Amino acid sequence: MASGTVAVAPNSCCFHVSSAKPRFHSILMNHPPKSSLRMRAQGLGISETFSDLRRQGRVAFIPYITAGDPDLSTTAKALKLLDCCGADIIELGLPYNNPILDGPVIQASNKRALAGKTNMEAVISMLKELVPQISCPIVIFSYYNLILARRSEWFLSALEDAGAKGLIVPDLPFEESADLKREAAKKNVDMVLLTTPTTTNKKMKAISDASEGFIYLVSSAGVTGVRDTVNRQVQFLLKEIKEKTAKPVAVGFGISKPEHVKQVSDTIDLLLSSLVSEINTSKMLLQLSLWGADGVIVGSAIVKLLGEANSSEEGLKHVESFVASLTAALPRGDQGLGEEHASSFILQQRRKLWQVPRSASSSSLHQHH
Amino acid sequence: MAATATSVLGNPNLGLTKPPPSAFFGVRVPPSLERPRRFSSAPRPTLAAAVSCTMTNGATVVEAAENRTPGVGLRPDPFGRFGRFGGKYVPETLMYALSELEAAFWAVSKDEDFQKELDGILKDYVGRESPLYFAERLTDHYRRPNGEGPHIYLKREDLNHTGAHKINNAVAQALLAKKLGKKRIIAETGAGQHGVATATVCARFGLECIVYMGAQDMERQALNVFRMRLLGAEVRAVHSGTATLKDATSEAIRDWVTNVETTHYILGSVAGPHPYPMMVREFHAVIGKETRKQALEKWGGKPDVLVACVGGGSNAMGLFHEFIDDTDVRLVGVEAAGFGLDSGKHAATLTKGEVGVLHGAMSYLLQDDDGQIIEPHSISAGLDYPGVGPEHSYLKDLGRAEYNSVTDQEALEAFKRVSRLEGIIPALETSHALAHLEVLCPTLPNGTKVVVCCSGRGDKDVQTAIKHLQL
């Protein structure tokens, strides 16, 4: 993929070849992928990306994956895939063996990545090669001890070299973040700060003022992982933040629900349940867009698909279709936010359901409702 | 946040402007026993306080700084730092709960009723004060051929209810949780003693109790697992990582992040984010306070050397804290050297670790060059932790306390030795402190008073001992 590539025909946007696509997949692909609407120069920063999207009336889709899960070459492919097939910004996590803010899915992901001996150097060299080939800005997600061990100066230089545009450190409190932020600014790396439902109003304002790139709104008290619905508080918090700042706000944690069905040999069941989870997830994304989020961050769902698949190719394929369905839920520039978009989206989802062959697996469909 | 900082700074209980011992928890010591303020060692270079935060009240920080005795800084300062160690390195979700906890802590420290209630429980339920016992046969054992040698005393925390020092902290935190209106308690545990102590106080106060324990620890401390369940607690096995204390702590933190509004986390040691290192130390400080009083009664003086085992460091801090300003008292911590310091399989954090962030605090920890946490090993579950309390890191850097280590083998030998010489079966954790006497005592002048914190009893360790000892 040459840098700066823009319009790409639907099924050819992704480099890997899959033979027979399941039927529901072709329905999803009736909508052109995000990339054809993107007129984005390569190397754009985070703020510019958001401004661009705002002008187009679009909500940013921000997937998260762990570097090295299942291995770095899959990560590189996944980054390219996400870049071309729907992501506007990509969060890349550095594997750590004590991820206290992560739930079981990302914990397992970290473990797999470390088992493959993924370390900082390897990730940086992968990024150095990859970043020139993609157009999404990359934000690095790293626990603080990894930064301390290498010293922040070295760490941030490495990020700058690799072309990363942002940094999120979940266990560095706002009160302690000033020094790192200063050093990051020198290397043109945006420090993205997190605010949560338990943060006091006064502190939320201070965090909003200090955060660079965007403000990361954690949707509920808890660790990363799946939820069934979006915390209602988010609507209120989004409003509060937006009253005080024009900075973009992206919502993360528990936004999506990956299929949690056991691995069944019956592919129909798998298709149905993955479809149901896609619908659930899409509902949540739609909800957030309607509440005014400028971006949505999806982590565990994608990590699970990528890391728990039987093979790298299978994982990438699942991610591709999952992301396509998610991004279909987000408003695009040609349609406004509101009833029309919502109803056309729902109709589209219903059509998908009718298309899937039904057999004895209708029971599992009811289970997930 | 600023309000809390001011109340913290204004509080005379903080740092070196220390109150008379009677003002805080536990033992009421008559004012005549107040220590004169002296600091006889040569002043050490003051460590720069590495704090930068926009929410400080500058004037009061300066005031506090002027009151400082040269050498040792605030322990901790208003931001929870001991020099460069400590702090609150936790996800933002927990920050409010930590502030709330700190405010509650200061509130109860001035609350007479709370103090009275706590004193009553410590006396009638826990069984304080614990004896300071002269270990005659151990003293004989260390007597040199010319008849000279130190005098060994054991501070009998093993005689507390539940069999270890952990109950001091558990009781006080349970009362604090009730004050905060939290009905659900979570805890992590290594050896199970803190888990048992937590389950015990939850039973006593009618609170829901969930204890996280590494699956591997559950196997080697089965007695304690049973006790916890009998006491009504839910014990959740943690399988991630090495399935030991570090992983149980991480899982407890995750639970707290998820349930922070309804749940109080009773952290079992002087590790973790501020205010825990300070709080847990204060709740255990009764150990040192009683020791001072008892030493005066027994021999009309102070101890010369204090020895304690260090995992997270709670029993050591409890014993040491009272005597930090008495520079003629030597403070000796003993960590676990597992299979040996060079084997790569140990838990000697202060000897072999590097400074980093673990479980919310900046402290020494066992990590590799990438910053990944190294899996420690010790035969004793309670010392099998790759981190250490930030205050210990501080005391080590200052040179105020010395830290050594003892192998699994040496600990087992001490386990047997003390059982045979004194009829006291010590916990394997405590055995590490007792094992260090072998190296320490030959160097001590005649009549040196050594107090070893006998932090727990060894019943829970018999299964392990059976595996390793030929009796």
JSON list of N, CA, C and O in Angstrom, two decimals, chain A residues 245-265:
[
{"chain": "A", "resi": 245, "resn": "THR", "atom": "N", "xyz": [-14.87, 22.08, 27.49]},
{"chain": "A", "resi": 245, "resn": "THR", "atom": "CA", "xyz": [-13.76, 22.08, 26.54]},
{"chain": "A", "resi": 245, "resn": "THR", "atom": "C", "xyz": [-14.20, 21.65, 25.16]},
{"chain": "A", "resi": 245, "resn": "THR", "atom": "O", "xyz": [-15.17, 20.89, 25.02]},
{"chain": "A", "resi": 246, "resn": "ALA", "atom": "N", "xyz": [-13.47, 22.15, 24.18]},
{"chain": "A", "resi": 246, "resn": "ALA", "atom": "CA", "xyz": [-13.80, 21.77, 22.80]},
{"chain": "A", "resi": 246, "resn": "ALA", "atom": "C", "xyz": [-12.99, 20.57, 22.35]},
{"chain": "A", "resi": 246, "resn": "ALA", "atom": "O", "xyz": [-13.11, 20.11, 21.22]},
{"chain": "A", "resi": 247, "resn": "LYS", "atom": "N", "xyz": [-12.14, 20.06, 23.24]},
{"chain": "A", "resi": 247, "resn": "LYS", "atom": "CA", "xyz": [-11.28, 18.94, 22.85]},
{"chain": "A", "resi": 247, "resn": "LYS", "atom": "C", "xyz": [-12.13, 17.71, 22.58]},
{"chain": "A", "resi": 247, "resn": "LYS", "atom": "O", "xyz": [-13.13, 17.48, 23.24]},
{"chain": "A", "resi": 248, "resn": "PRO", "atom": "N", "xyz": [-11.68, 16.88, 21.65]},
{"chain": "A", "resi": 248, "resn": "PRO", "atom": "CA", "xyz": [-12.45, 15.67, 21.37]},
{"chain": "A", "resi": 248, "resn": "PRO", "atom": "C", "xyz": [-12.41, 14.70, 22.54]},
{"chain": "A", "resi": 248, "resn": "PRO", "atom": "O", "xyz": [-11.42, 14.59, 23.25]},
{"chain": "A", "resi": 249, "resn": "VAL", "atom": "N", "xyz": [-13.53, 13.98, 22.72]},
{"chain": "A", "resi": 249, "resn": "VAL", "atom": "CA", "xyz": [-13.64, 13.00, 23.79]},
{"chain": "A", "resi": 249, "resn": "VAL", "atom": "C", "xyz": [-13.90, 11.64, 23.19]},
{"chain": "A", "resi": 249, "resn": "VAL", "atom": "O", "xyz": [-14.84, 11.47, 22.42]},
{"chain": "A", "resi": 250, "resn": "ALA", "atom": "N", "xyz": [-13.08, 10.67, 23.55]},
{"chain": "A", "resi": 250, "resn": "ALA", "atom": "CA", "xyz": [-13.31, 9.31, 23.08]},
{"chain": "A", "resi": 250, "resn": "ALA", "atom": "C", "xyz": [-13.66, 8.44, 24.28]},
{"chain": "A", "resi": 250, "resn": "ALA", "atom": "O", "xyz": [-13.08, 8.59, 25.36]},
{"chain": "A", "resi": 251, "resn": "VAL", "atom": "N", "xyz": [-14.63, 7.56, 24.09]},
{"chain": "A", "resi": 251, "resn": "VAL", "atom": "CA", "xyz": [-15.10, 6.72, 25.20]},
{"chain": "A", "resi": 251, "resn": "VAL", "atom": "C", "xyz": [-14.58, 5.31, 25.04]},
{"chain": "A", "resi": 251, "resn": "VAL", "atom": "O", "xyz": [-14.63, 4.73, 23.94]},
{"chain": "A", "resi": 252, "resn": "GLY", "atom": "N", "xyz": [-14.07, 4.74, 26.12]},
{"chain": "A", "resi": 252, "resn": "GLY", "atom": "CA", "xyz": [-13.51, 3.39, 26.05]},
{"chain": "A", "resi": 252, "resn": "GLY", "atom": "C", "xyz": [-13.87, 2.54, 27.25]},
{"chain": "A", "resi": 252, "resn": "GLY", "atom": "O", "xyz": [-14.44, 3.02, 28.21]},
{"chain": "A", "resi": 253, "resn": "PHE", "atom": "N", "xyz": [-13.54, 1.27, 27.19]},
{"chain": "A", "resi": 253, "resn": "PHE", "atom": "CA", "xyz": [-13.80, 0.22, 28.21]},
{"chain": "A", "resi": 253, "resn": "PHE", "atom": "C", "xyz": [-15.21, -0.30, 28.08]},
{"chain": "A", "resi": 253, "resn": "PHE", "atom": "O", "xyz": [-16.18, 0.39, 28.34]},
{"chain": "A", "resi": 254, "resn": "GLY", "atom": "N", "xyz": [-15.28, -1.55, 27.74]},
{"chain": "A", "resi": 254, "resn": "GLY", "atom": "CA", "xyz": [-16.57, -2.23, 27.76]},
{"chain": "A", "resi": 254, "resn": "GLY", "atom": "C", "xyz": [-17.54, -1.68, 26.75]},
{"chain": "A", "resi": 254, "resn": "GLY", "atom": "O", "xyz": [-18.74, -1.68, 26.99]},
{"chain": "A", "resi": 255, "resn": "ILE", "atom": "N", "xyz": [-17.00, -1.23, 25.62]},
{"chain": "A", "resi": 255, "resn": "ILE", "atom": "CA", "xyz": [-17.91, -0.69, 24.62]},
{"chain": "A", "resi": 255, "resn": "ILE", "atom": "C", "xyz": [-18.50, -1.80, 23.77]},
{"chain": "A", "resi": 255, "resn": "ILE", "atom": "O", "xyz": [-19.54, -1.68, 23.19]},
{"chain": "A", "resi": 256, "resn": "SER", "atom": "N", "xyz": [-17.77, -2.89, 23.70]},
{"chain": "A", "resi": 256, "resn": "SER", "atom": "CA", "xyz": [-18.24, -3.92, 22.79]},
{"chain": "A", "resi": 256, "resn": "SER", "atom": "C", "xyz": [-18.28, -5.26, 23.49]},
{"chain": "A", "resi": 256, "resn": "SER", "atom": "O", "xyz": [-17.67, -5.44, 24.53]},
{"chain": "A", "resi": 257, "resn": "LYS", "atom": "N", "xyz": [-18.98, -6.14, 22.93]},
{"chain": "A", "resi": 257, "resn": "LYS", "atom": "CA", "xyz": [-19.14, -7.45, 23.53]},
{"chain": "A", "resi": 257, "resn": "LYS", "atom": "C", "xyz": [-18.79, -8.50, 22.49]},
{"chain": "A", "resi": 257, "resn": "LYS", "atom": "O", "xyz": [-19.56, -8.75, 21.58]},
{"chain": "A", "resi": 258, "resn": "PRO", "atom": "N", "xyz": [-17.64, -9.08, 22.60]},
{"chain": "A", "resi": 258, "resn": "PRO", "atom": "CA", "xyz": [-17.27, -10.07, 21.61]},
{"chain": "A", "resi": 258, "resn": "PRO", "atom": "C", "xyz": [-18.08, -11.34, 21.85]},
{"chain": "A", "resi": 258, "resn": "PRO", "atom": "O", "xyz": [-18.66, -11.51, 22.89]},
{"chain": "A", "resi": 259, "resn": "GLU", "atom": "N", "xyz": [-18.09, -12.19, 20.90]},
{"chain": "A", "resi": 259, "resn": "GLU", "atom": "CA", "xyz": [-18.88, -13.40, 21.13]},
{"chain": "A", "resi": 259, "resn": "GLU", "atom": "C", "xyz": [-18.25, -14.17, 22.27]},
{"chain": "A", "resi": 259, "resn": "GLU", "atom": "O", "xyz": [-17.06, -14.40, 22.31]},
{"chain": "A", "resi": 260, "resn": "HIS", "atom": "N", "xyz": [-19.07, -14.52, 23.24]},
{"chain": "A", "resi": 260, "resn": "HIS", "atom": "CA", "xyz": [-18.51, -15.23, 24.37]},
{"chain": "A", "resi": 260, "resn": "HIS", "atom": "C", "xyz": [-18.96, -16.68, 24.36]},
{"chain": "A", "resi": 260, "resn": "HIS", "atom": "O", "xyz": [-18.87, -17.38, 25.33]},
{"chain": "A", "resi": 261, "resn": "VAL", "atom": "N", "xyz": [-19.47, -17.04, 23.23]},
{"chain": "A", "resi": 261, "resn": "VAL", "atom": "CA", "xyz": [-19.91, -18.42, 23.13]},
{"chain": "A", "resi": 261, "resn": "VAL", "atom": "C", "xyz": [-18.70, -19.33, 23.09]},
{"chain": "A", "resi": 261, "resn": "VAL", "atom": "O", "xyz": [-17.64, -18.95, 22.62]},
{"chain": "A", "resi": 262, "resn": "LYS", "atom": "N", "xyz": [-18.84, -20.52, 23.60]},
{"chain": "A", "resi": 262, "resn": "LYS", "atom": "CA", "xyz": [-17.73, -21.47, 23.57]},
{"chain": "A", "resi": 262, "resn": "LYS", "atom": "C", "xyz": [-17.47, -21.82, 22.11]},
{"chain": "A", "resi": 262, "resn": "LYS", "atom": "O", "xyz": [-18.35, -21.73, 21.28]},
{"chain": "A", "resi": 263, "resn": "GLN", "atom": "N", "xyz": [-16.28, -22.26, 21.85]},
{"chain": "A", "resi": 263, "resn": "GLN", "atom": "CA", "xyz": [-15.95, -22.65, 20.48]},
{"chain": "A", "resi": 263, "resn": "GLN", "atom": "C", "xyz": [-16.83, -23.83, 20.09]},
{"chain": "A", "resi": 263, "resn": "GLN", "atom": "O", "xyz": [-16.69, -24.92, 20.63]},
{"chain": "A", "resi": 264, "resn": "VAL", "atom": "N", "xyz": [-17.75, -23.58, 19.21]},
{"chain": "A", "resi": 264, "resn": "VAL", "atom": "CA", "xyz": [-18.62, -24.67, 18.79]},
{"chain": "A", "resi": 264, "resn": "VAL", "atom": "C", "xyz": [-18.22, -25.11, 17.40]},
{"chain": "A", "resi": 264, "resn": "VAL", "atom": "O", "xyz": [-17.83, -24.30, 16.57]},
{"chain": "A", "resi": 265, "resn": "SER", "atom": "N", "xyz": [-18.32, -26.36, 17.17]},
{"chain": "A", "resi": 265, "resn": "SER", "atom": "CA", "xyz": [-17.92, -26.85, 15.86]},
{"chain": "A", "resi": 265, "resn": "SER", "atom": "C", "xyz": [-18.97, -26.48, 14.82]},
{"chain": "A", "resi": 265, "resn": "SER", "atom": "O", "xyz": [-18.69, -26.41, 13.64]}
]
